[in-house]
Every structure is written in structure tokens, then in C-alpha cells.
mmCIF file of C-alpha atoms in Angstrom:
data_model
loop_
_atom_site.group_PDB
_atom_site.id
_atom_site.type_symbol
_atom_site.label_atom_id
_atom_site.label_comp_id
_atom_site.label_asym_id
_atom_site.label_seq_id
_atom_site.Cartn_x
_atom_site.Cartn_y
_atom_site.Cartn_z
ATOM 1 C CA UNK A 1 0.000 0.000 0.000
ATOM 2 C CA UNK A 2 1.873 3.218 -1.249
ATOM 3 C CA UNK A 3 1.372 6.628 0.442
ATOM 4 C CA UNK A 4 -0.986 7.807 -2.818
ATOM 5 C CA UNK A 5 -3.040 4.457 -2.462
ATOM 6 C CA UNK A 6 -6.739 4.962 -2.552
ATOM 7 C CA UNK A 7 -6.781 2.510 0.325
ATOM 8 C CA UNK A 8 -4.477 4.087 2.589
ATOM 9 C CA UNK A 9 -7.195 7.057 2.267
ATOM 10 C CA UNK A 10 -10.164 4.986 2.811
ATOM 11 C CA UNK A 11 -8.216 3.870 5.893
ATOM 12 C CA UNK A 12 -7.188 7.306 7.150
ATOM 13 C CA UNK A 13 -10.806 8.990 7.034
ATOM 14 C CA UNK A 14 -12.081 5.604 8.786
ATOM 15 C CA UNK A 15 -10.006 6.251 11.530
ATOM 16 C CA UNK A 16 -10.727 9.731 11.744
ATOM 17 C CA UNK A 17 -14.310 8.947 11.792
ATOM 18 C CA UNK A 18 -14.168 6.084 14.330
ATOM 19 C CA UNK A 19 -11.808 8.687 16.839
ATOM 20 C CA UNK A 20 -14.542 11.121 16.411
ATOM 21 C CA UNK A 21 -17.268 8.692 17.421
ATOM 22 C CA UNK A 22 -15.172 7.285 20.188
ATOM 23 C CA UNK A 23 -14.510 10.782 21.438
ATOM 24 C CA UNK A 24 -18.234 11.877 21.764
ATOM 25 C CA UNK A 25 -18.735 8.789 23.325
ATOM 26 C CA UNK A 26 -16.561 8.666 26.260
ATOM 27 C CA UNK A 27 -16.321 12.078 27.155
ATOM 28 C CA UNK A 28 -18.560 12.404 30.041
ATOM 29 C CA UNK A 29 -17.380 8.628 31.330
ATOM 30 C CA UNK A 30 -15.634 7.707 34.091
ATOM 31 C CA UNK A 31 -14.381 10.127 37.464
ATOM 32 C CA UNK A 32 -12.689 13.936 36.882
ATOM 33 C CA UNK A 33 -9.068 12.206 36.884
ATOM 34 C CA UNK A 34 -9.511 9.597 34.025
ATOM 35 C CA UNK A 35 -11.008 12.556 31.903
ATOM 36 C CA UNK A 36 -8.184 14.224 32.374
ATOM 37 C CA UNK A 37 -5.764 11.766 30.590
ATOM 38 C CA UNK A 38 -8.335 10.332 27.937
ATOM 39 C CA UNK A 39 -9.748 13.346 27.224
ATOM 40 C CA UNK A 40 -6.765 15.224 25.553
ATOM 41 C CA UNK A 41 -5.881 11.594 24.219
ATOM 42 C CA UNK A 42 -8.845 11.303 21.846
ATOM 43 C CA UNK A 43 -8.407 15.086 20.933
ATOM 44 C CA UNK A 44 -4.951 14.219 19.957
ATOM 45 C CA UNK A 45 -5.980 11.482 17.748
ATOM 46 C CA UNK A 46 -8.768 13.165 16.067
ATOM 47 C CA UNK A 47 -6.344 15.916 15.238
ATOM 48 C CA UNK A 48 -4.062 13.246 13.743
ATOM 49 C CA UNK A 49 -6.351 11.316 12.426
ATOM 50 C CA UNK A 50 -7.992 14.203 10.405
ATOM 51 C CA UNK A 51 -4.656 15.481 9.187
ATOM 52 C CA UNK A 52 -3.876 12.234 7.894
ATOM 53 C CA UNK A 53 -6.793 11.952 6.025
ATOM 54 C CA UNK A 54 -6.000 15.360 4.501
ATOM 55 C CA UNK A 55 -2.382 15.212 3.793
ATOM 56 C CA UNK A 56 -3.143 11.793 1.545
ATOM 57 C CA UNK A 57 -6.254 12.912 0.440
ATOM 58 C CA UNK A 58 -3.740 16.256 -0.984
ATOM 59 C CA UNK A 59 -0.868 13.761 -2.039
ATOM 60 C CA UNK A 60 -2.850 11.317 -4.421
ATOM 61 C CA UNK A 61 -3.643 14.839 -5.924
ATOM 62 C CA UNK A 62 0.169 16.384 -6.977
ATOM 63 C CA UNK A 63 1.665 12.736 -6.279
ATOM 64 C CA UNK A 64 4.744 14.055 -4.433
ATOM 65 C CA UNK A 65 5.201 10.839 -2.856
ATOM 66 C CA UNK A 66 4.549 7.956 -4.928
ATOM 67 C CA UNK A 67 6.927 5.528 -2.238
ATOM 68 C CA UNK A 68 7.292 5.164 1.186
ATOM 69 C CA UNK A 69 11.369 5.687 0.267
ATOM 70 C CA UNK A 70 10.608 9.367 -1.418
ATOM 71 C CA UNK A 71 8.518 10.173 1.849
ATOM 72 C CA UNK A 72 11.009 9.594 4.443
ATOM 73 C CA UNK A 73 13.667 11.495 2.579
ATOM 74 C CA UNK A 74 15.083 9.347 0.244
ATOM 75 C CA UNK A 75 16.314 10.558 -3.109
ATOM 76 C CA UNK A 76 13.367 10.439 -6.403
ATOM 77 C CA UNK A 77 12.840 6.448 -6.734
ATOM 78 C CA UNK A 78 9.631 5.758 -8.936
ATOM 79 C CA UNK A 79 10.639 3.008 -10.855
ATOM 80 C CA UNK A 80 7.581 0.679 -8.882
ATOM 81 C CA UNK A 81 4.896 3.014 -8.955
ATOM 82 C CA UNK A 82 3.813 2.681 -12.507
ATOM 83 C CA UNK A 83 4.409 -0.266 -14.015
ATOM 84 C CA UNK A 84 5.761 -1.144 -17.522
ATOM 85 C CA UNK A 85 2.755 -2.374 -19.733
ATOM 86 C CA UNK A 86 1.328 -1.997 -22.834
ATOM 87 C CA UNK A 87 -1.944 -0.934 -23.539
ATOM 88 C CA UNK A 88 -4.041 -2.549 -25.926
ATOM 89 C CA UNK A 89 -3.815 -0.091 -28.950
ATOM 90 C CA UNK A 90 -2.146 2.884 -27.379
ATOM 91 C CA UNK A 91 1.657 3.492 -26.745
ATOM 92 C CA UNK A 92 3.407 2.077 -24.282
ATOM 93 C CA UNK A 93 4.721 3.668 -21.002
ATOM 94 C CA UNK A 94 8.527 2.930 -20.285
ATOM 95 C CA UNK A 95 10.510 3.715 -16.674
ATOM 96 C CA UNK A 96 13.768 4.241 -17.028
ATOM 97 C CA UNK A 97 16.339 5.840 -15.166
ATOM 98 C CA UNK A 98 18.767 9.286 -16.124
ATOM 99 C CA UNK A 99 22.256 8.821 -14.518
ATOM 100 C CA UNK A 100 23.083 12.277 -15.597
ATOM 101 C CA UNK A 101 26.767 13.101 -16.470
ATOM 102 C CA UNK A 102 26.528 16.333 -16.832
ATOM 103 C CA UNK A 103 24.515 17.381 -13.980
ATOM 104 C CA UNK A 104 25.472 14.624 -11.185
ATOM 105 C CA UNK A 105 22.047 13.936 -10.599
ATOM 106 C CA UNK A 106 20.187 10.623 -11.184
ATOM 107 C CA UNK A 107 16.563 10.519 -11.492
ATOM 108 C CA UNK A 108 13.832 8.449 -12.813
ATOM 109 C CA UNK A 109 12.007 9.237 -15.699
ATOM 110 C CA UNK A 110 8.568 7.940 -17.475
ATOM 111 C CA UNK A 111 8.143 7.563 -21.569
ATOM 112 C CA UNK A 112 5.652 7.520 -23.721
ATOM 113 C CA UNK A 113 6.623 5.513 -26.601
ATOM 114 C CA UNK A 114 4.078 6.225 -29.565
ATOM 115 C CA UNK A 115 2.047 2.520 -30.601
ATOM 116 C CA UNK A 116 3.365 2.208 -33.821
ATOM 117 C CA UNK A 117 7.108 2.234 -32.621
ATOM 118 C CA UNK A 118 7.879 -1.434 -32.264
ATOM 119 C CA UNK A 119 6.480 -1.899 -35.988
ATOM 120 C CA UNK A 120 8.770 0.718 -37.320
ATOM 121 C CA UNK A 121 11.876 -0.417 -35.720
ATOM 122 C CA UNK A 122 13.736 2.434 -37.607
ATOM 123 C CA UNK A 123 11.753 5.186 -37.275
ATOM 124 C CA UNK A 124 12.931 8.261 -35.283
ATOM 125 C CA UNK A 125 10.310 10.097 -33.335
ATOM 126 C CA UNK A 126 10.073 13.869 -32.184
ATOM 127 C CA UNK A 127 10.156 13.970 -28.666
ATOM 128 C CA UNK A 128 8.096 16.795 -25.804
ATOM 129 C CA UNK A 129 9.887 16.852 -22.526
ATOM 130 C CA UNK A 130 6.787 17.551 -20.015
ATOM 131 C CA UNK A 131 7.432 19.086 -16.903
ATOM 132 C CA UNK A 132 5.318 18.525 -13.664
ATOM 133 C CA UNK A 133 4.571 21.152 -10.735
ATOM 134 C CA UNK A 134 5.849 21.417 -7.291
ATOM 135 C CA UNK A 135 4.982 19.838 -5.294
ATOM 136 C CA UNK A 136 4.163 16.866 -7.491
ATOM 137 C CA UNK A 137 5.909 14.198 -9.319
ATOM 138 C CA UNK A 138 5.836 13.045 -13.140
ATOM 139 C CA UNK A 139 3.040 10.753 -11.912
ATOM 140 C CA UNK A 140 0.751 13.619 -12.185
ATOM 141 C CA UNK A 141 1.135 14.080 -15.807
ATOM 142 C CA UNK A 142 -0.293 9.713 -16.108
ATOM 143 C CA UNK A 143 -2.688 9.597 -13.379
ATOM 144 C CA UNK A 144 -4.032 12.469 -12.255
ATOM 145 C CA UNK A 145 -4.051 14.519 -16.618
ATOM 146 C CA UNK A 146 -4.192 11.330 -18.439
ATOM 147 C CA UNK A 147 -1.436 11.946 -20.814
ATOM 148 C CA UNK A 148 -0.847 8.769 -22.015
ATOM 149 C CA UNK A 149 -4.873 8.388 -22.921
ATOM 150 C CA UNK A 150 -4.342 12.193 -24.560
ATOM 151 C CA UNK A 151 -1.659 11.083 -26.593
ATOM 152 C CA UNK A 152 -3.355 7.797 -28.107
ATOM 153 C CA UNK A 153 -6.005 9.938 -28.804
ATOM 154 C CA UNK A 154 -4.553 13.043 -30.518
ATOM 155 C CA UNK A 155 -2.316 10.482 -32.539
ATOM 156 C CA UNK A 156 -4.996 8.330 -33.663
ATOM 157 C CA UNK A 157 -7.201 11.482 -34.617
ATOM 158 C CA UNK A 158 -4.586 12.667 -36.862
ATOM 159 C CA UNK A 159 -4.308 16.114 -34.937
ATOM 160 C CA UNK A 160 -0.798 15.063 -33.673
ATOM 161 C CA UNK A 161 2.028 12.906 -35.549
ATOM 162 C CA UNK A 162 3.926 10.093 -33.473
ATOM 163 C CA UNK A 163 5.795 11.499 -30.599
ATOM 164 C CA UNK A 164 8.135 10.496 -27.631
ATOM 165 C CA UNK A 165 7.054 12.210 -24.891
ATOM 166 C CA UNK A 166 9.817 12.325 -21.759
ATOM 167 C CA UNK A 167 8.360 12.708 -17.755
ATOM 168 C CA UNK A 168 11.346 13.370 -15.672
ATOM 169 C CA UNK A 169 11.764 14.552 -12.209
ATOM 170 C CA UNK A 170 12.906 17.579 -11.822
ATOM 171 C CA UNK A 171 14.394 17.708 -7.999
ATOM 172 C CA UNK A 172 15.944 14.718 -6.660
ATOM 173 C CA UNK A 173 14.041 15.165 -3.073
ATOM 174 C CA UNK A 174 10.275 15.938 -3.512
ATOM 175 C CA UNK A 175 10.467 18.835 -0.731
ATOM 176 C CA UNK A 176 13.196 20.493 -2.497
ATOM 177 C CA UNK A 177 11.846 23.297 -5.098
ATOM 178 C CA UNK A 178 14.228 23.963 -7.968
ATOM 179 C CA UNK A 179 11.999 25.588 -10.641
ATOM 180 C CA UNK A 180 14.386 23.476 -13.273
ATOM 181 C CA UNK A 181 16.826 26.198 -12.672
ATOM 182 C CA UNK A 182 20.468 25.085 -11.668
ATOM 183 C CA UNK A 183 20.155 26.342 -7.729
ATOM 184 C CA UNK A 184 23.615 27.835 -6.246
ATOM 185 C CA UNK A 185 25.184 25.007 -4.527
ATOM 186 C CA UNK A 186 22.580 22.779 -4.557
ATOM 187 C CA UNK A 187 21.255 20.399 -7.757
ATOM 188 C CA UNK A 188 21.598 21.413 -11.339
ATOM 189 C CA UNK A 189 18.199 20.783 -12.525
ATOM 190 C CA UNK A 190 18.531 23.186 -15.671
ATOM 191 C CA UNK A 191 21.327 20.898 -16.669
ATOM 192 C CA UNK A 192 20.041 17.600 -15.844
ATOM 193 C CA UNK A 193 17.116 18.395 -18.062
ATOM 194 C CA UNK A 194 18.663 20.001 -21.099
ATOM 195 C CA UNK A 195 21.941 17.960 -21.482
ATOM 196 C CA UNK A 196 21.896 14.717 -19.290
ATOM 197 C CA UNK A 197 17.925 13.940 -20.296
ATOM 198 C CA UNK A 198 18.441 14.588 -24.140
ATOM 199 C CA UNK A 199 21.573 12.562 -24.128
ATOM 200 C CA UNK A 200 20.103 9.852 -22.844
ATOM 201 C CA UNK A 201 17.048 9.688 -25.187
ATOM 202 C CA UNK A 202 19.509 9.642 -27.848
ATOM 203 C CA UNK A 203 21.540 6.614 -27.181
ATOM 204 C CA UNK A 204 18.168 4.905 -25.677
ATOM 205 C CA UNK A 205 15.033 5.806 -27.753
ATOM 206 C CA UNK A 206 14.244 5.866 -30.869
ATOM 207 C CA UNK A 207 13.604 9.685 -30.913
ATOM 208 C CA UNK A 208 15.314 12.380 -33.821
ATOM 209 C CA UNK A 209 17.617 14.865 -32.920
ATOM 210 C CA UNK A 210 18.436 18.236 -34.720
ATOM 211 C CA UNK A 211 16.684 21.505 -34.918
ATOM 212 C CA UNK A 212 12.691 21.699 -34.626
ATOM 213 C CA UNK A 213 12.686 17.900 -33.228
ATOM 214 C CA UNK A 214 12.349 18.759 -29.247
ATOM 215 C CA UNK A 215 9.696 21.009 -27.519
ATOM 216 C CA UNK A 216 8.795 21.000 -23.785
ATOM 217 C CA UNK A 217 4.938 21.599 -22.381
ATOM 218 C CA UNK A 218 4.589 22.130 -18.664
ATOM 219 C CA UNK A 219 1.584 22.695 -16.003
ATOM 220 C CA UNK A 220 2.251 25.328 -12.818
ATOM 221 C CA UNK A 221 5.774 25.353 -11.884
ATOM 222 C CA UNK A 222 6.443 23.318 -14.788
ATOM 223 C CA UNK A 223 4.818 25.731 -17.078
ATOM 224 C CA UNK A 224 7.348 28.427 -15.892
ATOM 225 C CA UNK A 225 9.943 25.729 -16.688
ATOM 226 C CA UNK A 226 8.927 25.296 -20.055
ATOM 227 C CA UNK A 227 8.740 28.591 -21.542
ATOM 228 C CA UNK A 228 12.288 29.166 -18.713
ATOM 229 C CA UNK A 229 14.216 26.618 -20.736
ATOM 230 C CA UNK A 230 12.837 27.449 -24.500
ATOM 231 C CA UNK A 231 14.057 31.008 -24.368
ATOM 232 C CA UNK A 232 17.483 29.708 -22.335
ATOM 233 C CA UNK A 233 18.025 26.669 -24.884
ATOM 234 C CA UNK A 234 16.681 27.964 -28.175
ATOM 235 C CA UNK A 235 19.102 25.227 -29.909
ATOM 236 C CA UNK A 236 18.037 22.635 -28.087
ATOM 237 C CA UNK A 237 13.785 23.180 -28.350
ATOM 238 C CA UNK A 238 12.112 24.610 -30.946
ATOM 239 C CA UNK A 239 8.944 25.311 -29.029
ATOM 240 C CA UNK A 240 7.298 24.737 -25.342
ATOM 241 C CA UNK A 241 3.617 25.113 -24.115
ATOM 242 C CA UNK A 242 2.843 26.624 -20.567
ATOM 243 C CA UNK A 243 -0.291 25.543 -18.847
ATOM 244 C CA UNK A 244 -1.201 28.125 -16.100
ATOM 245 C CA UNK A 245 2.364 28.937 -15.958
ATOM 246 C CA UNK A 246 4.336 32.071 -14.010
ATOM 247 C CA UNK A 247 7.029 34.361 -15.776
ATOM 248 C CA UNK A 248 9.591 33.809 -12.665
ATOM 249 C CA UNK A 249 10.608 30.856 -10.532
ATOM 250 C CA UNK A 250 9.481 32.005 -7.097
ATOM 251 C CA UNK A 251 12.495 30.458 -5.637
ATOM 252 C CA UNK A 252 16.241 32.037 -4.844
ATOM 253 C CA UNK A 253 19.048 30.754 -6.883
ATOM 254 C CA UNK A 254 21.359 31.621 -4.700
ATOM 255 C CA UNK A 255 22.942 34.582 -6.679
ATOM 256 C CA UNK A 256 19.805 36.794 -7.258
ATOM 257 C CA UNK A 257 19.318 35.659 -11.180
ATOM 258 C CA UNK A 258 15.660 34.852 -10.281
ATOM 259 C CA UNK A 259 15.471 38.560 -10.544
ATOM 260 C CA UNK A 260 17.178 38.500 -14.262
ATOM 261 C CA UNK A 261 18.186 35.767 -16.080
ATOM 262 C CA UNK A 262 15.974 33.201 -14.430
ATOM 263 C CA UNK A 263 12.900 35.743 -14.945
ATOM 264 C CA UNK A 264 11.226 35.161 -18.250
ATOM 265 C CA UNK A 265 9.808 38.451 -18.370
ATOM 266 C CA UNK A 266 13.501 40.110 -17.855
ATOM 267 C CA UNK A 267 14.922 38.063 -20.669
ATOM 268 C CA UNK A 268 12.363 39.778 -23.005
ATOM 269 C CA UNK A 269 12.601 43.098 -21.870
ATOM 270 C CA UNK A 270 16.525 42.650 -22.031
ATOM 271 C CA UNK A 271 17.784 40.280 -24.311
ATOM 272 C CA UNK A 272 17.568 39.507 -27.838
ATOM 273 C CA UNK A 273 14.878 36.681 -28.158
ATOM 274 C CA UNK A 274 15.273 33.844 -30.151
ATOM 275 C CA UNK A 275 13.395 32.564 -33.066
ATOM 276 C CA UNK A 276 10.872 29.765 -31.461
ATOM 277 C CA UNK A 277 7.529 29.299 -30.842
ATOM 278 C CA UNK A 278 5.452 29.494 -27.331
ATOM 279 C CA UNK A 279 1.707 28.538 -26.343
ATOM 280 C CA UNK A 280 0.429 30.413 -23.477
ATOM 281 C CA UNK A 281 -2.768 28.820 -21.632
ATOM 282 C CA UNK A 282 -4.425 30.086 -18.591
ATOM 283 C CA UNK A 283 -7.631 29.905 -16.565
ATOM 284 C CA UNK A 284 -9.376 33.375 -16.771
ATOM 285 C CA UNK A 285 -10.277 32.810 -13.126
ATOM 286 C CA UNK A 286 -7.064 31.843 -12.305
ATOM 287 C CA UNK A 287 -5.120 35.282 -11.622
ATOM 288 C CA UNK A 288 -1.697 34.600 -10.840
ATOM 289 C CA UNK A 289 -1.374 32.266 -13.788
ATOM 290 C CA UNK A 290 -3.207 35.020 -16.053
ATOM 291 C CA UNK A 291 -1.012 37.545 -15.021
ATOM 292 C CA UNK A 292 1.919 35.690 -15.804
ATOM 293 C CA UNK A 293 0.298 34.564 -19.105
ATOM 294 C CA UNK A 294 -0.598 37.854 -20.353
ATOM 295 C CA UNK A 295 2.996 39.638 -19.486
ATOM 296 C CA UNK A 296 5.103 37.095 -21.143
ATOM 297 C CA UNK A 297 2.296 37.117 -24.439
ATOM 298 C CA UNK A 298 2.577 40.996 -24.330
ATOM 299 C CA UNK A 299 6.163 40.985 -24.115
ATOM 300 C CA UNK A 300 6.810 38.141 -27.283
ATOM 301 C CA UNK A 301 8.114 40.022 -30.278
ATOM 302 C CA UNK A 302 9.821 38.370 -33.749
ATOM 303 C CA UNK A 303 11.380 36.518 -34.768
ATOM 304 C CA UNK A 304 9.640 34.744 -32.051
ATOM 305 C CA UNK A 305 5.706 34.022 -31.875
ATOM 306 C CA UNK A 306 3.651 33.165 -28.957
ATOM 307 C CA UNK A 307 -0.222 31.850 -29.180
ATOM 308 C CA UNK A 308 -2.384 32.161 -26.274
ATOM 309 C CA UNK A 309 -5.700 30.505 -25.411
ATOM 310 C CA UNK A 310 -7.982 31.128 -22.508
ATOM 311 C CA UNK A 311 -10.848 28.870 -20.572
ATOM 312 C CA UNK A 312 -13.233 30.853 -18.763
ATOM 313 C CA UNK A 313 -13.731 29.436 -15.920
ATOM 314 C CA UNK A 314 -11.422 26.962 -13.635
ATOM 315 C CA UNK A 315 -8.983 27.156 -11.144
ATOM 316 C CA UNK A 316 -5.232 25.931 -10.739
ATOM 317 C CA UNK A 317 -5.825 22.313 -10.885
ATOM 318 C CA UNK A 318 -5.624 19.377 -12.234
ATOM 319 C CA UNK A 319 -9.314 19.436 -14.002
ATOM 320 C CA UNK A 320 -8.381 22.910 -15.666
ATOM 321 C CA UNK A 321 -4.501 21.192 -17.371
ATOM 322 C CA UNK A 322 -6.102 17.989 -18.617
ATOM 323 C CA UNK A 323 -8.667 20.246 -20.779
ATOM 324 C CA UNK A 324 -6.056 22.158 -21.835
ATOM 325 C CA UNK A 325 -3.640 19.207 -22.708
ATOM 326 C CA UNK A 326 -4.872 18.340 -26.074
ATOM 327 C CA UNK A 327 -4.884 21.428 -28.205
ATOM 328 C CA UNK A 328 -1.321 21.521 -26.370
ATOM 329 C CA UNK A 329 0.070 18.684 -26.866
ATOM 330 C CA UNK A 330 -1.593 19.010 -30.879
ATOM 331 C CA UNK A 331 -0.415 22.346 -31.201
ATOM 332 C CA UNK A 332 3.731 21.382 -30.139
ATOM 333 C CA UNK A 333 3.213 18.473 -32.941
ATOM 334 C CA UNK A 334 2.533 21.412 -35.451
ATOM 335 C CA UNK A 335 5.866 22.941 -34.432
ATOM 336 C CA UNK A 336 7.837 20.060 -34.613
ATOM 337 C CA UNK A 337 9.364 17.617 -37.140
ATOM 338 C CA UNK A 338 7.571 14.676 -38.399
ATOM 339 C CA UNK A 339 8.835 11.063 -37.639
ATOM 340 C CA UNK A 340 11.296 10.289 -39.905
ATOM 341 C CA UNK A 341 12.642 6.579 -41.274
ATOM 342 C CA UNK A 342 16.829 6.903 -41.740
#
């Protein structure tokens, strides 16, 4: 039973239930003295008990901790959560793990192999990094959005060609925020993602390489991240889509670049922007996310190109992304290179 187990929650809120019962029932028994130590006993546990229920109610949400091992501390380690299978008709879902070089850091990371991969041993396949929120975990992006169902979908309706799509962690310890940015002293995220994940894919997947064959999409956080590493790594991605995204990381670095360089609005006001594409998506209702949205559009210029779409109502959650996943996801495959066969 894992800490995001539907069971474990059935199990908390019964026990909160039953210490609430048991509480209004023995309050008024026995002499002044017992009260005393029973009393503050059964508060104690319906405090607990209810905090429980919350805290893995709130985890099966964002998926933070998918193992008992990432809970107590230990570093990312989600190899068991999902397992490897096929699914009849639809791609299959690979986890692997990223012993970065470049970055020191090894993570797991989840793939989305497109269906018709195995019959087209040779064909090379353009790949989306997506990019989860914090707290949360790439599980997010399979259980809680669907991608995996998205993707079958959009690639069987024609609106999207064949694609890898990469899930990789982007902190090695789930209560550690980096914002994908390489933190002063502490793990280089930035690099882990843009060298050490695309090096991998290339000596493991069958994905292309080249300009316009990688694009990134992200949610929250990872929505910051996305449009972050497009304008940082313009040779590396050709385009990224932000779902309720921010224009700055909300974290210190460690040498005040969140301010500048880190700060997606900065880079446009201040440096020369490079020639790829972005899709902004936001929640009307949602106004931290639309403020971010609407600064970065209004601050695009050529010879890059930005395309924005708005729901009207929604929050920042779960519900809101997985509507806004498939003209996403369909709109990256128009900015990218079609599968090729060498």
C-alpha cells in the first residue's frame, strides 16, 4: 500500500471517523481524573487522524510521494509506482532511469513511446519533454491529466504525428523546489534536463535529434519551466507550451538571477529573443497564472511568436490542465518535425 493508495485514504478517514465517534462517546465517562488523561488523548488522535486523512487525500492529488522511500527522505525512486505495460492499442509507457553526467544527478524518468514504434523499428520520433509542478511528481502528468490516454487519442485522430514524450523529475528530493533552474550550490536541474535527459534519449530511444525535433509543455511550476528553458536553450527546443504557468521561478538561486536571467519576463525586456515558438494557456479565473500569461504574451516580439488561449472558468488544478492538454500537446506536434525513417 503506497502513500498515494486509494486505500491508505479509505483507511485514514475511517479512523478519523471512528476517533470522532469514540470521542463523543466517552467524554462524560468515568471520574474527573480519568477525563483528564483520555480526554486530551482522543483530541490528539482526532487531530491526527484528520490530518492524515488530509495530507493523503492532498498527495494522491500532486503525487509528491509515490513511495514510502521518497517520503522519508530518500532521493526520487519511482521506478515501482507505474508499471511497464502496454496498452491494448495505445503506446506504451517505459521507466527508465537518467544517470546524468553532466549534472550529477540521477533521477527516474517515465516515456511515452508512440504505438506504432515497435512496428517501425527504424523510425525516429520527435520527442516533448513535459514538466510537472511542485509539489508533485511526473506521476501527475499519467494519473491524475491522463497523458498517455491524450496522446493515443490526438495520434490516432490525426491532430498530432507520433511522438516520444519524456516525464522526468525535476528535484531529486520531492520537498526540495528547484523551478528546473540550476540552484547555487545545490542540484543542477537546468542541466540535468537540457543535457543529461536529451543525451540519454539519444543513445536509448528511438527519438530524432536536430533543430525543430524537441519542444517542452509544462503545467504550474512546470509551465514556468517550459517557456524558462525554451528562451534559455533555443538550440536545443524549438517550441514549449505553458499551462497556467508564471514568468519567474518564485524560488532564490542563490545569486539573485531569479530577478534576471531566471525571470522570463527580464529576458524579453533585455535580451535579444530567439526565433521559437510558445503557447500560453491560462484559466481566466485563475489570476496569478493570467497575469503571468498575459505579461510574457505581451512581451513576445519576432522573430519569435507566442499563441495564447484562454478557458473561462477553472482554477489551478488538475481538471483545468487535462482540458487544456490536447490542443497543447496538438499544437507542439505542429511545431515540430515529423517522424522520420533513416
Amino acid at each position: 500500500m503506497s502513500p498515494d493508495s486509494p486505500v491508505l485514504q479509505a483507511v485514514a478517514a475511517v479512523l478519523a471517523v471512528a476517533a470522532a465517534v469514540a470521542l463523543g462517546w466517552a467524554w462524560d465517562r468515568g471520574n474527573c481524573r480519568s477525563r483528564l488523561l483520555y480526554r486530551p488523548a482522543l483530541l490528539a488522535l482526532c487531530l491526527i487522524s484528520a490530518a492524515a486523512t488530509g495530507l493523503v487525500w492532498l498527495n494522491r492529488q500532486v503525487d509528491t510521494y509515490p513511495t514510502w522511500a521518497s517520503l522519508v527522505g530518500a532521493k526520487a525512486a519511482a521506478a515501482e509506482a507505474v508499471p511497464v505495460h502496454d496498452r491494448p492499442g495505445g503506446g506504451r509507457i517505459l521507466s527508465l532511469t537518467v544517470a546524468g553526467a553532466a549534472s550529477g544527478l540521477t533521477m527516474p524518468m517515465y516515456v511515452y513511446l508512440p504505438a506504432d514504434a515497435e512496428q517501425h523499428g527504424e523510425r525516429r520520433y520527435p520527442v516533448i519533454e513535459a514538466l510537472h509542478g511542485y509539489p508533485g511528481s511526473p506521476l501527475q502528468w499519467l494519473n491524475k491529466l491522463g497523458a498517455a490516454e491524450i496522446l493515443d487519442r490526438e495520434i490516432a485522430s490525426g491532430r498530432m504525428a507520433p511522438t516520444v514524450v519524456l516525464f522526468p523529475y525535476q528535484t531529486p528530493r520531492p520537498s526540495l523546489d528547484t523551478e528546473c533552474t540550476n540552484l547555487v550550490g545545490g542540484p543542477q536541474t537546468e542541466t540535468f534536463l537540457t543535457v543529461d535527459v536529451p543525451a540519454f534519449a539519444k543513445t536509448r530511444l528511438p527519438v530524432r535529434t536536430g533543430p525543430g525535433t524537441w519542444g517542452l509543455i509544462g503545467y504550474s511550476a512546470g509551465g514556468y519551466c517550459a517557456t524558462s528553458l525554451l528562451l534559455r536553450h533555443p538550440g536545443q527546443y524549438a517550441a514549449a507550451a505553458s499551462l497556467s504557468g508564471y514568468s519567474g521561478p518564485g524560488i532564490a538561486v542563490g545569486d539573485g538571477s531569479e530577478h534576471t536571467t531566471y525571470d522570463n519576463a527580464w529576458r524579453l525586456r533585455h535580451l535579444p529573443v530567439p526565433a521559437v515558438a510558445l503557447y500560453l494557456a491560462s484559466a481566466r479565473t485563475d489570476r496569478a497564472a493570467m497575469r503571468g500569461t498575459t505579461a510574457i504574451a505581451d512581451l513576445v516580439r519576432a522573430p519569435m511568436s507566442v499563441t495564447t488561449a484562454f478557458v473561462r472558468t477553472g482554477g489551478h488544478n488538475a481538471g483545468t490542465w487535462r482540458a487544456m492538454e490536447p490542443p497543447a500537446f496538438a499544437w507542439l506536434s505542429q511545431h515540430l518535425a515529423r517522424p522520420t525513417t533513416p
